[in-house]
Amino acid sequence: MRKKQLLFLCLIGLALWASAGEEALPADAPAELPAEAKYIALTFDDGPRRETTAKLLDGLQERGASATFFLVGEEIAGKEDLVERMAAEGHQIGNHTWSHVRLENPEAAEQEIRMTEETLDELLGENGYWLRPPYGLIGEGIETGVPLVKWSVDPRDWERRNTAQVVQAVLRDAEPNSIILLHDIYPTSVEAALQIIDALQKEGYWFVTVEELLCLNGVVAEPEVMYRTGKG
């Protein structure tokens, strides 16, 4: 039911934008929704990891929340069931390169992207998996063929490794249309994510995928464009 509601809202939003003659919002610019529409996107990098990712998926399912997972290709082997579960439960799956390297050299970067894309294609089918470049950076001349995603809220959970501090940092900065960066490879981050969902759902937020968030903003994502929302 939830997915059908969001799809309906996306279609209505896009129709209104088209009828008004509006173009898609520019990359790296805040996307605006009415104040009463409180949508937010949780994103998780660097997984999957067996224990932590499985616990996160359980928690997301219990709360009716969707998320976006940017996967490191070399981490997928032996955890294919987790990736298939992500897709089956309605989460968005993205590409975080094969070995989490800086995308600087075009030839090496495109190989890193392609290897993970091919792994996901083989496992889930071809779907144009969006890319989050490691460290949010990508060199000039590197072709991805897909939209790119940055973030607007970064609690530096990889550095803090403290659940309470991560929760506090996110709740301080989160606002409608934020894209929150977390890592599902740390137990502290998984626990923080579930506490964040509980707190923000009480405030009326809906947790959606990045693709859904852009759609709800009337944005048709384009290849080679880096998207973010909020103040980041």
Coordinates of C-alpha atoms in Angstrom, one line a residue:
M1 CA 0.0 0.0 0.0
R2 CA 2.8 2.4 0.9
K3 CA 4.6 1.9 -2.4
K4 CA 1.4 2.5 -4.3
Q5 CA 0.8 5.7 -2.4
L6 CA 4.3 7.0 -3.1
L7 CA 4.1 6.0 -6.8
F8 CA 0.8 7.9 -7.1
L9 CA 2.2 11.0 -5.4
C10 CA 5.3 10.9 -7.7
L11 CA 3.1 10.6 -10.8
I12 CA 0.9 13.5 -9.6
G13 CA 3.9 15.6 -8.8
L14 CA 5.6 15.0 -12.2
A15 CA 2.3 15.7 -14.0
L16 CA 2.0 19.0 -12.2
W17 CA 5.6 20.0 -13.0
A18 CA 5.1 19.1 -16.7
S19 CA 1.9 21.0 -17.0
A20 CA 3.5 24.0 -15.4
G21 CA 6.4 23.9 -17.9
E22 CA 8.9 23.5 -15.2
E23 CA 12.3 21.9 -15.8
A24 CA 14.0 19.4 -13.5
L25 CA 15.8 21.1 -10.6
P26 CA 19.5 21.7 -11.2
A27 CA 22.0 19.4 -9.6
D28 CA 23.5 20.3 -6.2
A29 CA 20.6 22.7 -5.5
P30 CA 18.0 22.3 -2.7
A31 CA 14.8 20.7 -3.8
E32 CA 11.6 22.2 -2.3
L33 CA 8.4 20.5 -1.2
P34 CA 5.5 22.0 0.6
A35 CA 6.3 22.5 4.3
E36 CA 3.7 19.9 5.3
A37 CA 5.3 17.2 3.2
K38 CA 8.0 15.6 5.4
Y39 CA 9.9 13.1 3.4
I40 CA 13.5 12.1 4.2
A41 CA 16.0 9.6 2.7
L42 CA 18.3 7.4 4.8
T43 CA 21.3 6.1 2.8
F44 CA 23.9 3.5 3.8
D45 CA 27.3 3.1 2.3
D46 CA 30.1 0.4 2.3
G47 CA 28.0 -2.7 2.9
P48 CA 26.7 -5.3 2.9
R49 CA 27.9 -6.8 6.1
R50 CA 26.2 -9.9 7.3
E51 CA 25.3 -9.2 11.0
T52 CA 24.8 -5.4 10.8
T53 CA 23.0 -5.2 7.5
A54 CA 20.6 -8.0 8.4
K55 CA 19.7 -6.3 11.7
L56 CA 19.1 -3.1 9.8
L57 CA 16.8 -4.7 7.3
D58 CA 14.8 -6.3 10.1
G59 CA 14.5 -2.9 11.8
L60 CA 13.5 -1.1 8.5
Q61 CA 10.8 -3.8 7.8
E62 CA 9.4 -3.5 11.4
R63 CA 9.1 0.3 10.9
G64 CA 7.8 0.4 7.4
A65 CA 10.8 2.5 6.3
S66 CA 12.6 2.5 3.0
A67 CA 16.3 3.2 2.5
T68 CA 19.0 3.4 -0.2
F69 CA 22.0 1.1 0.0
F70 CA 25.2 2.0 -1.9
L71 CA 27.1 -1.3 -2.1
V72 CA 30.8 -2.0 -2.4
G73 CA 31.1 -4.7 -5.1
E74 CA 33.7 -6.8 -3.4
E75 CA 31.6 -7.1 -0.3
I76 CA 28.7 -8.7 -2.1
A77 CA 30.1 -12.2 -2.4
G78 CA 28.6 -14.5 0.1
K79 CA 25.9 -12.0 1.0
E80 CA 23.9 -12.2 -2.2
D81 CA 20.8 -13.1 -0.1
L82 CA 21.0 -9.8 1.7
V83 CA 21.1 -7.9 -1.5
E84 CA 18.2 -9.8 -2.9
R85 CA 16.3 -9.1 0.3
M86 CA 17.0 -5.4 -0.1
A87 CA 15.4 -5.4 -3.5
A88 CA 12.5 -7.6 -2.5
E89 CA 11.6 -5.3 0.4
G90 CA 11.5 -2.2 -1.8
H91 CA 14.9 -0.5 -0.9
Q92 CA 16.9 1.2 -3.6
I93 CA 20.3 -0.4 -4.4
G94 CA 23.2 1.7 -5.7
N95 CA 26.8 1.4 -6.7
H96 CA 29.6 2.5 -4.4
T97 CA 32.4 1.1 -6.7
W98 CA 34.1 -2.2 -6.4
S99 CA 36.7 -1.5 -3.8
H100 CA 35.9 1.9 -2.4
V101 CA 38.6 3.9 -4.1
R102 CA 38.7 7.6 -5.1
L103 CA 37.4 8.1 -8.6
E104 CA 40.2 10.1 -10.2
N105 CA 41.7 8.2 -13.1
P106 CA 38.9 7.7 -15.8
E107 CA 40.0 4.2 -16.9
A108 CA 40.4 2.8 -13.4
A109 CA 37.3 4.6 -12.2
E110 CA 35.1 3.3 -15.0
Q111 CA 36.3 -0.3 -14.3
E112 CA 35.5 0.1 -10.6
I113 CA 32.0 1.2 -11.4
R114 CA 31.5 -1.4 -14.2
M115 CA 32.5 -4.3 -12.0
T116 CA 29.9 -3.6 -9.3
E117 CA 27.3 -2.7 -11.9
E118 CA 27.8 -6.1 -13.6
T119 CA 27.6 -7.9 -10.3
L120 CA 24.3 -6.3 -9.5
D121 CA 23.0 -6.8 -13.0
E122 CA 23.8 -10.5 -12.7
L123 CA 22.2 -10.8 -9.3
L124 CA 19.1 -8.5 -9.7
G125 CA 18.8 -7.7 -13.4
E126 CA 19.8 -4.6 -15.3
N127 CA 18.4 -1.6 -13.5
G128 CA 20.8 1.4 -14.0
Y129 CA 22.2 1.4 -10.5
W130 CA 22.8 4.9 -9.3
L131 CA 26.3 5.8 -8.1
R132 CA 27.6 7.3 -4.9
P133 CA 31.3 8.1 -5.5
P134 CA 33.4 7.3 -2.5
Y135 CA 34.0 10.5 -0.5
G136 CA 31.4 12.2 -2.6
L137 CA 34.0 13.1 -5.3
I138 CA 34.5 12.2 -8.9
G139 CA 37.1 13.3 -11.4
E140 CA 36.5 15.2 -14.6
G141 CA 35.9 13.1 -17.7
I142 CA 34.7 10.0 -15.8
E143 CA 31.5 8.7 -17.4
T144 CA 29.1 6.8 -15.2
G145 CA 26.0 6.5 -17.4
V146 CA 23.7 6.9 -14.3
P147 CA 22.7 9.6 -11.8
L148 CA 25.0 10.3 -8.9
V149 CA 24.0 10.9 -5.3
K150 CA 25.6 13.0 -2.6
W151 CA 24.1 13.8 0.8
S152 CA 23.0 16.7 2.9
V153 CA 23.4 15.4 6.5
D154 CA 26.7 13.7 7.5
P155 CA 27.0 12.8 11.2
R156 CA 30.4 11.2 10.5
D157 CA 29.2 8.0 12.1
W158 CA 32.3 6.2 10.8
E159 CA 34.4 8.5 13.0
R160 CA 32.2 8.8 16.1
R161 CA 31.2 5.2 16.5
N162 CA 28.8 6.4 19.2
T163 CA 25.1 5.8 18.8
A164 CA 23.9 8.7 20.9
Q165 CA 26.2 11.2 19.3
V166 CA 25.2 10.1 15.8
V167 CA 21.5 10.3 16.6
Q168 CA 21.9 13.8 18.1
A169 CA 23.9 15.0 15.1
V170 CA 21.2 13.7 12.6
L171 CA 18.2 15.0 14.6
R172 CA 19.9 18.4 14.9
D173 CA 20.3 18.8 11.1
A174 CA 17.6 16.8 9.6
E175 CA 14.8 18.6 7.7
P176 CA 12.3 17.7 5.0
N177 CA 14.1 16.4 1.9
S178 CA 17.3 15.6 3.6
I179 CA 19.5 12.8 2.4
I180 CA 21.3 11.3 5.4
L181 CA 24.6 9.5 5.1
L182 CA 25.2 6.5 7.4
H183 CA 27.2 3.2 7.1
D184 CA 25.5 -0.1 7.7
I185 CA 28.8 -1.8 8.6
Y186 CA 28.9 -0.4 12.1
P187 CA 26.6 -1.7 14.9
T188 CA 26.5 1.8 16.4
S189 CA 25.3 3.2 13.1
V190 CA 22.6 0.6 12.7
E191 CA 21.3 1.3 16.2
A192 CA 21.5 5.0 15.5
A193 CA 19.5 4.6 12.3
L194 CA 16.7 2.8 14.0
Q195 CA 16.5 5.4 16.8
I196 CA 16.5 8.2 14.2
I197 CA 13.6 6.5 12.3
D198 CA 11.6 6.2 15.6
A199 CA 12.2 9.8 16.5
L200 CA 11.4 11.3 13.1
Q201 CA 8.4 9.1 12.4
K202 CA 6.9 10.6 15.6
E203 CA 7.4 14.0 13.9
G204 CA 5.5 12.9 10.8
Y205 CA 8.4 12.0 8.5
W206 CA 8.2 9.3 5.8
F207 CA 11.4 7.4 5.0
V208 CA 11.7 7.0 1.3
T209 CA 14.4 6.0 -1.2
V210 CA 16.5 8.7 -2.9
E211 CA 14.8 7.9 -6.2
E212 CA 11.4 8.4 -4.5
L213 CA 12.6 11.6 -2.8
L214 CA 13.6 13.1 -6.1
C215 CA 10.4 12.0 -7.8
L216 CA 8.3 13.5 -5.0
N217 CA 10.2 16.8 -5.7
G218 CA 9.3 16.6 -9.4
V219 CA 12.9 15.7 -10.4
V220 CA 13.6 13.3 -13.2
A221 CA 17.1 12.1 -12.4
E222 CA 19.6 12.3 -15.3
P223 CA 22.8 10.5 -15.9
E224 CA 26.1 12.2 -15.0
V225 CA 24.3 14.6 -12.7
M226 CA 25.1 14.7 -8.9
Y227 CA 22.0 15.1 -6.8
R228 CA 21.5 16.2 -3.2
T229 CA 18.8 18.0 -1.3
G230 CA 18.5 20.0 1.8
K231 CA 21.2 22.4 3.0
G232 CA 24.2 20.2 2.4

